[in-house]
DNA sequence: CTAATGACCATTA
DNA sequence: ATAATGGCCATTA
């Protein structure tokens, strides 16, 4: 892969520890602001250990999904200092970019 | 080539 | 507050 996916991976890797980003935002930073689906799709199919896809959540603050195990995603986020409340994350505080 | 799929988003009811 | 609808995009079959 060379275009969209790579870009998505790059951006996702840039997410600092302890922060989270959204699919839509990644789409914007990658190429197209209107391809949040493609972002999720790419992450789903190209699930790589080098990519902190657990830091990617939905725009409304909900956790979203995870291919392996959603619980693991939540646990990792909590481990990084992200506060998850009622399956929601405060994007105002942990959203990236700020 | 076309059709179907999905870890989505914003709007509307 | 939740539920349903339409639209948008890249990838895969």
Short mmCIF file of N, CA and C (backbone and C1' of nucleotides) in Angstrom, two decimals:
data_model
loop_
_atom_site.label_atom_id
_atom_site.label_comp_id
_atom_site.label_asym_id
_atom_site.label_seq_id
_atom_site.Cartn_x
_atom_site.Cartn_y
_atom_site.Cartn_z
N UNK A 1 0.83 -1.20 0.00
CA UNK A 1 0.00 0.00 0.00
C UNK A 1 0.88 1.26 0.00
N UNK A 2 0.38 2.28 -0.57
CA UNK A 2 1.24 3.45 -0.68
C UNK A 2 0.53 4.77 -0.45
N UNK A 3 -0.74 4.76 -0.52
CA UNK A 3 -1.36 6.07 -0.44
C UNK A 3 -2.14 6.29 0.85
N UNK A 4 -3.38 6.02 0.77
CA UNK A 4 -4.24 6.35 1.90
C UNK A 4 -3.83 5.60 3.16
N UNK A 5 -3.66 4.33 3.05
CA UNK A 5 -3.33 3.54 4.23
C UNK A 5 -2.06 4.03 4.89
N UNK A 6 -1.03 4.23 4.10
CA UNK A 6 0.24 4.69 4.66
C UNK A 6 0.06 5.98 5.42
N UNK A 7 -0.68 6.87 4.81
CA UNK A 7 -0.92 8.15 5.46
C UNK A 7 -1.65 7.96 6.77
N UNK A 8 -2.64 7.12 6.73
CA UNK A 8 -3.39 6.83 7.96
C UNK A 8 -2.46 6.28 9.02
N UNK A 9 -1.59 5.38 8.64
CA UNK A 9 -0.67 4.80 9.60
C UNK A 9 0.25 5.86 10.17
N UNK A 10 0.77 6.69 9.30
CA UNK A 10 1.67 7.75 9.78
C UNK A 10 1.00 8.61 10.81
N UNK A 11 -0.15 9.08 10.46
CA UNK A 11 -0.86 9.97 11.39
C UNK A 11 -1.17 9.25 12.68
N UNK A 12 -1.62 8.03 12.56
CA UNK A 12 -1.96 7.27 13.77
C UNK A 12 -0.73 7.09 14.65
N UNK A 13 0.40 6.86 14.04
CA UNK A 13 1.63 6.70 14.82
C UNK A 13 2.01 7.99 15.51
N UNK A 14 1.59 9.10 14.95
CA UNK A 14 1.97 10.39 15.53
C UNK A 14 1.16 10.74 16.75
N UNK A 15 0.13 10.02 17.00
CA UNK A 15 -0.69 10.33 18.17
C UNK A 15 0.14 10.13 19.43
N UNK A 16 0.30 11.18 20.21
CA UNK A 16 1.13 11.07 21.42
C UNK A 16 0.49 10.18 22.47
N UNK A 17 1.31 9.63 23.31
CA UNK A 17 0.83 8.75 24.35
C UNK A 17 -0.01 9.55 25.34
N UNK A 18 -1.10 8.97 25.74
CA UNK A 18 -1.97 9.64 26.68
C UNK A 18 -3.02 10.51 26.00
N UNK A 19 -3.01 10.51 24.66
CA UNK A 19 -4.02 11.29 23.95
C UNK A 19 -4.74 10.38 22.97
N UNK A 20 -5.83 10.86 22.45
CA UNK A 20 -6.59 10.08 21.49
C UNK A 20 -7.01 10.96 20.32
N UNK A 21 -7.28 10.32 19.21
CA UNK A 21 -7.75 11.05 18.03
C UNK A 21 -8.98 10.35 17.48
N UNK A 22 -9.61 10.98 16.54
CA UNK A 22 -10.83 10.40 15.98
C UNK A 22 -10.62 10.01 14.53
N UNK A 23 -11.46 9.15 14.08
CA UNK A 23 -11.36 8.68 12.69
C UNK A 23 -11.48 9.84 11.72
N UNK A 24 -12.44 10.70 11.98
CA UNK A 24 -12.63 11.84 11.09
C UNK A 24 -11.40 12.73 11.06
N UNK A 25 -10.82 12.96 12.22
CA UNK A 25 -9.64 13.81 12.31
C UNK A 25 -8.48 13.17 11.54
N UNK A 26 -8.33 11.90 11.72
CA UNK A 26 -7.26 11.19 11.01
C UNK A 26 -7.48 11.30 9.52
N UNK A 27 -8.72 11.17 9.13
CA UNK A 27 -9.02 11.30 7.71
C UNK A 27 -8.58 12.66 7.21
N UNK A 28 -8.88 13.69 7.99
CA UNK A 28 -8.49 15.05 7.61
C UNK A 28 -6.98 15.17 7.52
N UNK A 29 -6.28 14.71 8.54
CA UNK A 29 -4.83 14.83 8.55
C UNK A 29 -4.21 13.95 7.47
N UNK A 30 -4.88 12.91 7.13
CA UNK A 30 -4.32 11.99 6.12
C UNK A 30 -4.53 12.56 4.72
N UNK A 31 -5.74 12.59 4.28
CA UNK A 31 -5.99 13.10 2.93
C UNK A 31 -7.35 13.74 2.82
N UNK A 32 -8.37 12.95 3.04
CA UNK A 32 -9.71 13.45 2.83
C UNK A 32 -10.48 13.51 4.13
N UNK A 33 -11.03 14.66 4.39
CA UNK A 33 -11.79 14.83 5.60
C UNK A 33 -13.07 14.02 5.57
N UNK A 34 -13.45 13.51 4.44
CA UNK A 34 -14.71 12.78 4.40
C UNK A 34 -14.50 11.30 4.24
N UNK A 35 -13.43 10.79 4.75
CA UNK A 35 -13.19 9.35 4.62
C UNK A 35 -12.91 8.70 5.96
N UNK A 36 -13.71 8.99 6.95
CA UNK A 36 -13.49 8.36 8.26
C UNK A 36 -13.74 6.86 8.17
N UNK A 37 -14.64 6.48 7.30
CA UNK A 37 -14.92 5.05 7.13
C UNK A 37 -13.71 4.34 6.59
N UNK A 38 -13.12 4.91 5.58
CA UNK A 38 -11.95 4.28 4.97
C UNK A 38 -10.85 4.14 6.01
N UNK A 39 -10.74 5.13 6.91
CA UNK A 39 -9.72 5.06 7.96
C UNK A 39 -9.96 3.85 8.84
N UNK A 40 -11.17 3.74 9.32
CA UNK A 40 -11.50 2.60 10.16
C UNK A 40 -11.29 1.30 9.41
N UNK A 41 -11.68 1.33 8.18
CA UNK A 41 -11.51 0.13 7.36
C UNK A 41 -10.05 -0.24 7.25
N UNK A 42 -9.23 0.74 6.97
CA UNK A 42 -7.79 0.48 6.81
C UNK A 42 -7.22 -0.08 8.10
N UNK A 43 -7.55 0.55 9.21
CA UNK A 43 -7.01 0.08 10.49
C UNK A 43 -7.49 -1.34 10.78
N UNK A 44 -8.70 -1.59 10.44
CA UNK A 44 -9.26 -2.92 10.69
C UNK A 44 -8.52 -3.99 9.91
N UNK A 45 -8.29 -3.76 8.66
CA UNK A 45 -7.67 -4.78 7.81
C UNK A 45 -6.17 -4.84 7.98
N UNK A 46 -5.57 -3.71 8.31
CA UNK A 46 -4.10 -3.68 8.42
C UNK A 46 -3.68 -3.51 9.87
N UNK A 47 -4.33 -4.18 10.73
CA UNK A 47 -4.04 -4.13 12.15
C UNK A 47 -2.58 -4.49 12.40
N UNK A 48 -1.74 -3.48 12.67
CA UNK A 48 -0.32 -3.71 12.88
C UNK A 48 0.08 -3.33 14.30
N UNK A 49 1.00 -4.03 14.89
CA UNK A 49 1.44 -3.75 16.26
C UNK A 49 2.14 -2.42 16.38
N UNK A 50 2.68 -1.92 15.28
CA UNK A 50 3.40 -0.64 15.34
C UNK A 50 2.44 0.54 15.35
N UNK A 51 1.21 0.27 15.08
CA UNK A 51 0.25 1.36 14.99
C UNK A 51 -0.66 1.38 16.21
N UNK A 52 -0.61 2.47 16.94
CA UNK A 52 -1.45 2.58 18.15
C UNK A 52 -2.90 2.85 17.79
N UNK A 53 -3.51 1.89 17.16
CA UNK A 53 -4.89 2.13 16.73
C UNK A 53 -5.83 2.22 17.92
N UNK A 54 -5.35 1.86 19.09
CA UNK A 54 -6.22 1.95 20.26
C UNK A 54 -6.43 3.40 20.68
N UNK A 55 -5.64 4.31 20.09
CA UNK A 55 -5.82 5.72 20.42
C UNK A 55 -6.78 6.41 19.47
N UNK A 56 -7.42 5.63 18.66
CA UNK A 56 -8.36 6.21 17.71
C UNK A 56 -9.79 5.87 18.14
N UNK A 57 -10.57 6.91 18.33
CA UNK A 57 -11.95 6.71 18.77
C UNK A 57 -12.91 7.49 17.87
N UNK A 58 -14.15 7.45 18.24
CA UNK A 58 -15.15 8.14 17.41
C UNK A 58 -15.22 9.62 17.74
N UNK A 59 -15.84 10.37 16.86
CA UNK A 59 -15.92 11.83 17.03
C UNK A 59 -16.77 12.22 18.22
N UNK A 60 -17.77 11.43 18.51
CA UNK A 60 -18.65 11.78 19.62
C UNK A 60 -18.05 11.38 20.96
N UNK A 61 -16.87 10.83 20.95
CA UNK A 61 -16.20 10.47 22.20
C UNK A 61 -16.37 9.02 22.58
N UNK A 62 -17.22 8.30 21.90
CA UNK A 62 -17.36 6.89 22.24
C UNK A 62 -16.13 6.12 21.78
N UNK A 63 -15.96 4.97 22.36
CA UNK A 63 -14.72 4.23 22.11
C UNK A 63 -14.59 3.79 20.66
N UNK A 64 -15.69 3.43 20.07
CA UNK A 64 -15.61 2.94 18.69
C UNK A 64 -15.47 1.44 18.70
N UNK A 65 -14.53 0.94 17.99
CA UNK A 65 -14.38 -0.52 17.93
C UNK A 65 -12.93 -0.92 17.96
N UNK A 66 -12.75 -2.18 18.00
CA UNK A 66 -11.39 -2.72 17.98
C UNK A 66 -11.48 -4.13 17.41
N UNK A 67 -10.57 -4.44 16.55
CA UNK A 67 -10.68 -5.71 15.86
C UNK A 67 -10.41 -6.86 16.81
N UNK A 68 -9.31 -6.73 17.56
CA UNK A 68 -8.97 -7.81 18.48
C UNK A 68 -9.95 -7.91 19.62
N UNK A 69 -9.80 -7.01 20.56
CA UNK A 69 -10.67 -7.04 21.73
C UNK A 69 -10.86 -5.63 22.27
N UNK A 70 -12.09 -5.23 22.30
CA UNK A 70 -12.39 -3.87 22.73
C UNK A 70 -11.89 -3.61 24.15
N UNK A 71 -11.98 -4.63 24.97
CA UNK A 71 -11.53 -4.47 26.35
C UNK A 71 -10.05 -4.09 26.41
N UNK A 72 -9.29 -4.69 25.51
CA UNK A 72 -7.85 -4.41 25.48
C UNK A 72 -7.61 -2.95 25.12
N UNK A 73 -8.37 -2.48 24.18
CA UNK A 73 -8.24 -1.08 23.78
C UNK A 73 -8.47 -0.18 24.98
N UNK A 74 -9.56 -0.43 25.65
CA UNK A 74 -9.90 0.39 26.81
C UNK A 74 -8.79 0.31 27.86
N UNK A 75 -8.32 -0.89 28.08
CA UNK A 75 -7.29 -1.06 29.10
C UNK A 75 -6.03 -0.29 28.74
N UNK A 76 -5.65 -0.37 27.48
CA UNK A 76 -4.44 0.35 27.05
C UNK A 76 -4.62 1.84 27.24
N UNK A 77 -5.75 2.33 26.82
CA UNK A 77 -5.99 3.77 26.95
C UNK A 77 -5.91 4.18 28.41
N UNK A 78 -6.54 3.42 29.25
CA UNK A 78 -6.49 3.74 30.67
C UNK A 78 -5.06 3.70 31.18
N UNK A 79 -4.32 2.72 30.66
CA UNK A 79 -2.92 2.60 31.07
C UNK A 79 -2.12 3.83 30.68
N UNK A 80 -2.52 4.46 29.60
CA UNK A 80 -1.78 5.64 29.14
C UNK A 80 -2.27 6.91 29.81
N UNK A 81 -3.21 6.78 30.66
CA UNK A 81 -3.67 7.95 31.39
C UNK A 81 -4.96 8.55 30.89
N UNK A 82 -5.55 7.93 29.89
CA UNK A 82 -6.80 8.45 29.37
C UNK A 82 -7.95 8.03 30.28
N UNK A 83 -8.75 8.97 30.61
CA UNK A 83 -9.87 8.68 31.51
C UNK A 83 -11.10 8.31 30.68
N UNK A 84 -11.57 7.11 30.90
CA UNK A 84 -12.76 6.65 30.20
C UNK A 84 -13.93 6.60 31.17
N UNK A 85 -14.97 7.31 30.81
CA UNK A 85 -16.11 7.42 31.71
C UNK A 85 -17.35 6.99 30.97
N UNK A 86 -17.99 5.95 31.47
CA UNK A 86 -19.21 5.46 30.83
C UNK A 86 -18.97 5.19 29.34
N UNK A 87 -17.85 4.52 29.06
CA UNK A 87 -17.48 4.20 27.67
C UNK A 87 -17.36 5.45 26.81
N UNK A 88 -16.96 6.52 27.43
CA UNK A 88 -16.78 7.76 26.67
C UNK A 88 -15.46 8.40 27.07
N UNK A 89 -14.88 9.12 26.13
CA UNK A 89 -13.63 9.83 26.41
C UNK A 89 -13.86 11.32 26.21
N UNK A 90 -13.28 12.11 27.08
CA UNK A 90 -13.42 13.56 26.98
C UNK A 90 -12.46 14.08 25.91
N UNK A 91 -12.98 14.28 24.74
CA UNK A 91 -12.13 14.74 23.64
C UNK A 91 -11.59 16.14 23.91
N UNK A 92 -12.27 16.87 24.72
CA UNK A 92 -11.82 18.23 24.99
C UNK A 92 -10.49 18.19 25.73
N UNK A 93 -10.28 17.13 26.47
CA UNK A 93 -9.06 17.02 27.26
C UNK A 93 -8.03 16.15 26.58
N UNK A 94 -8.47 15.04 26.00
CA UNK A 94 -7.52 14.06 25.46
C UNK A 94 -7.48 14.06 23.94
N UNK A 95 -8.29 14.88 23.33
CA UNK A 95 -8.31 14.92 21.87
C UNK A 95 -7.00 15.41 21.30
N UNK A 96 -6.61 14.85 20.18
CA UNK A 96 -5.40 15.28 19.50
C UNK A 96 -5.69 15.41 18.01
N UNK A 97 -5.18 16.44 17.32
CA UNK A 97 -4.39 17.52 17.90
C UNK A 97 -5.23 18.45 18.77
N UNK A 98 -4.55 19.17 19.62
CA UNK A 98 -5.27 20.02 20.56
C UNK A 98 -5.87 21.21 19.84
P DC B 1 -12.67 1.01 -14.30
"O5'" DC B 1 -13.86 -0.05 -14.52
"C5'" DC B 1 -14.48 -0.18 -15.76
"C4'" DC B 1 -15.52 -1.28 -15.69
"C3'" DC B 1 -16.41 -1.17 -14.46
"O3'" DC B 1 -17.58 -0.47 -14.81
"C1'" DC B 1 -15.49 -3.38 -14.59
P DT B 2 -18.48 0.25 -13.82
"O5'" DT B 2 -19.20 -0.90 -13.00
"C5'" DT B 2 -19.97 -1.88 -13.70
"C4'" DT B 2 -20.54 -2.89 -12.71
"C3'" DT B 2 -21.36 -2.25 -11.59
"O3'" DT B 2 -22.44 -3.11 -11.25
"C1'" DT B 2 -19.55 -3.42 -10.65
P DA B 3 -23.55 -2.55 -10.23
"O5'" DA B 3 -23.12 -3.37 -8.92
"C5'" DA B 3 -23.09 -4.79 -8.97
"C4'" DA B 3 -22.85 -5.37 -7.59
"C3'" DA B 3 -23.63 -4.69 -6.47
"O3'" DA B 3 -24.15 -5.68 -5.59
"C1'" DA B 3 -21.30 -4.57 -6.01
P DA B 4 -25.00 -5.24 -4.30
"O5'" DA B 4 -23.95 -5.55 -3.14
"C5'" DA B 4 -23.22 -6.77 -3.15
"C4'" DA B 4 -22.21 -6.79 -2.01
"C3'" DA B 4 -22.78 -6.30 -0.69
"O3'" DA B 4 -22.40 -7.20 0.35
"C1'" DA B 4 -20.82 -5.08 -1.24
P DT B 5 -22.93 -6.91 1.86
"O5'" DT B 5 -21.67 -6.24 2.56
"C5'" DT B 5 -20.42 -6.94 2.55
"C4'" DT B 5 -19.35 -6.14 3.25
"C3'" DT B 5 -19.79 -5.52 4.57
"O3'" DT B 5 -18.98 -6.05 5.61
"C1'" DT B 5 -18.61 -3.96 3.24
P DG B 6 -19.52 -5.90 7.13
"O5'" DG B 6 -18.62 -4.67 7.66
"C5'" DG B 6 -17.20 -4.78 7.65
"C4'" DG B 6 -16.59 -3.42 7.99
"C3'" DG B 6 -17.23 -2.75 9.21
"O3'" DG B 6 -16.24 -2.37 10.17
"C1'" DG B 6 -17.19 -1.28 7.34
P DA B 7 -16.16 -3.29 11.45
"O5'" DA B 7 -15.58 -2.27 12.51
"C5'" DA B 7 -16.44 -1.49 13.28
"C4'" DA B 7 -15.70 -0.33 13.89
"C3'" DA B 7 -15.39 0.78 12.90
"O3'" DA B 7 -15.74 2.02 13.50
"C1'" DA B 7 -13.42 0.15 14.02
P DC B 8 -17.19 2.57 13.41
"O5'" DC B 8 -16.93 3.78 12.43
"C5'" DC B 8 -15.68 4.44 12.35
"C4'" DC B 8 -15.88 5.81 11.72
"C3'" DC B 8 -16.60 6.78 12.65
"O3'" DC B 8 -15.93 8.04 12.68
"C1'" DC B 8 -17.75 6.61 10.60
P DC B 9 -16.52 9.13 13.64
"O5'" DC B 9 -17.47 9.95 12.68
"C5'" DC B 9 -16.91 10.69 11.60
"C4'" DC B 9 -17.95 11.64 11.03
"C3'" DC B 9 -18.66 12.47 12.09
"O3'" DC B 9 -18.66 13.83 11.71
"C1'" DC B 9 -20.24 11.31 10.76
P DA B 10 -19.14 14.95 12.70
"O5'" DA B 10 -20.49 15.49 12.03
"C5'" DA B 10 -20.53 15.75 10.65
"C4'" DA B 10 -21.97 15.95 10.21
"C3'" DA B 10 -22.78 16.81 11.18
"O3'" DA B 10 -23.46 17.82 10.46
"C1'" DA B 10 -23.87 14.72 10.79
P DT B 11 -24.46 18.77 11.22
"O5'" DT B 11 -25.87 18.14 10.77
"C5'" DT B 11 -26.08 17.81 9.40
"C4'" DT B 11 -27.41 17.10 9.19
"C3'" DT B 11 -28.61 17.81 9.85
"O3'" DT B 11 -29.66 17.92 8.90
"C1'" DT B 11 -28.55 15.53 10.46
P DT B 12 -30.90 18.85 9.19
"O5'" DT B 12 -32.00 17.77 9.60
"C5'" DT B 12 -32.37 16.74 8.68
"C4'" DT B 12 -33.23 15.70 9.36
"C3'" DT B 12 -34.44 16.27 10.12
"O3'" DT B 12 -35.64 15.67 9.64
"C1'" DT B 12 -33.26 14.70 11.44
P DA B 13 -37.03 16.13 10.28
"O5'" DA B 13 -37.41 14.91 11.24
"C5'" DA B 13 -37.33 13.58 10.76
"C4'" DA B 13 -37.86 12.61 11.80
"C3'" DA B 13 -39.06 13.13 12.58
"O3'" DA B 13 -40.01 12.08 12.80
"C1'" DA B 13 -37.31 12.63 14.07
P DA C 1 -26.96 13.84 26.06
"O5'" DA C 1 -28.21 12.95 26.14
"C5'" DA C 1 -28.49 12.23 27.35
"C4'" DA C 1 -29.72 11.39 27.11
"C3'" DA C 1 -29.60 10.50 25.87
"O3'" DA C 1 -29.08 9.25 26.25
"C1'" DA C 1 -31.62 11.73 25.81
P DT C 2 -28.25 8.33 25.23
"O5'" DT C 2 -29.40 7.67 24.33
"C5'" DT C 2 -30.48 6.98 24.94
"C4'" DT C 2 -31.51 6.63 23.88
"C3'" DT C 2 -30.95 5.73 22.75
"O3'" DT C 2 -31.93 4.76 22.40
"C1'" DT C 2 -31.86 7.69 21.82
P DA C 3 -31.53 3.58 21.36
"O5'" DA C 3 -32.20 4.13 20.00
"C5'" DA C 3 -33.58 4.43 19.99
"C4'" DA C 3 -34.12 4.53 18.57
"C3'" DA C 3 -33.45 3.62 17.54
"O3'" DA C 3 -34.43 3.13 16.64
"C1'" DA C 3 -33.11 5.90 16.94
P DA C 4 -34.05 2.11 15.46
"O5'" DA C 4 -34.13 3.06 14.17
"C5'" DA C 4 -35.28 3.88 13.99
"C4'" DA C 4 -35.09 4.84 12.82
"C3'" DA C 4 -34.53 4.19 11.55
"O3'" DA C 4 -35.28 4.64 10.44
"C1'" DA C 4 -33.21 6.05 12.17
P DT C 5 -34.89 4.17 8.91
"O5'" DT C 5 -33.97 5.39 8.43
"C5'" DT C 5 -34.45 6.72 8.58
"C4'" DT C 5 -33.78 7.65 7.59
"C3'" DT C 5 -33.24 6.97 6.32
"O3'" DT C 5 -33.53 7.79 5.18
"C1'" DT C 5 -31.46 8.02 7.50
P DG C 6 -33.05 7.35 3.75
"O5'" DG C 6 -31.77 8.28 3.51
"C5'" DG C 6 -31.88 9.68 3.74
"C4'" DG C 6 -30.54 10.37 3.50
"C3'" DG C 6 -29.83 9.93 2.22
"O3'" DG C 6 -29.28 11.06 1.57
"C1'" DG C 6 -28.44 9.58 4.09
P DG C 7 -28.55 10.93 0.18
"O5'" DG C 7 -27.01 11.12 0.59
"C5'" DG C 7 -26.62 12.27 1.32
"C4'" DG C 7 -25.15 12.17 1.73
"C3'" DG C 7 -24.23 11.69 0.60
"O3'" DG C 7 -23.10 12.52 0.51
"C1'" DG C 7 -23.93 10.38 2.52
P DC C 8 -22.25 12.54 -0.87
"O5'" DC C 8 -20.76 12.88 -0.46
"C5'" DC C 8 -20.38 13.04 0.87
"C4'" DC C 8 -19.34 12.03 1.34
"C3'" DC C 8 -18.58 11.32 0.22
"O3'" DC C 8 -17.34 11.96 -0.03
"C1'" DC C 8 -19.12 9.86 2.06
P DC C 9 -16.54 11.63 -1.38
"O5'" DC C 9 -15.56 10.49 -0.86
"C5'" DC C 9 -14.73 10.72 0.26
"C4'" DC C 9 -14.10 9.41 0.73
"C3'" DC C 9 -13.47 8.60 -0.40
"O3'" DC C 9 -12.06 8.62 -0.30
"C1'" DC C 9 -14.73 7.22 1.10
P DA C 10 -11.16 8.09 -1.49
"O5'" DA C 10 -10.75 6.65 -0.92
"C5'" DA C 10 -9.87 6.59 0.19
"C4'" DA C 10 -9.72 5.14 0.68
"C3'" DA C 10 -9.04 4.23 -0.34
"O3'" DA C 10 -8.11 3.39 0.34
"C1'" DA C 10 -11.19 3.37 0.22
P DT C 11 -7.18 2.42 -0.46
"O5'" DT C 11 -7.88 1.03 -0.15
"C5'" DT C 11 -8.09 0.66 1.22
"C4'" DT C 11 -8.90 -0.62 1.33
"C3'" DT C 11 -8.35 -1.78 0.48
"O3'" DT C 11 -8.18 -2.92 1.32
"C1'" DT C 11 -10.66 -1.48 0.11
P DT C 12 -7.48 -4.22 0.73
"O5'" DT C 12 -8.75 -5.15 0.42
"C5'" DT C 12 -9.72 -5.37 1.45
"C4'" DT C 12 -10.86 -6.23 0.94
"C3'" DT C 12 -10.42 -7.43 0.07
"O3'" DT C 12 -11.04 -8.61 0.54
"C1'" DT C 12 -12.08 -6.15 -1.04
P DA C 13 -10.77 -10.02 -0.17
"O5'" DA C 13 -12.15 -10.27 -0.94
"C5'" DA C 13 -13.37 -10.18 -0.23
"C4'" DA C 13 -14.55 -10.52 -1.15
"C3'" DA C 13 -14.29 -11.72 -2.06
"O3'" DA C 13 -15.48 -12.50 -2.19
"C1'" DA C 13 -14.74 -9.82 -3.38
#
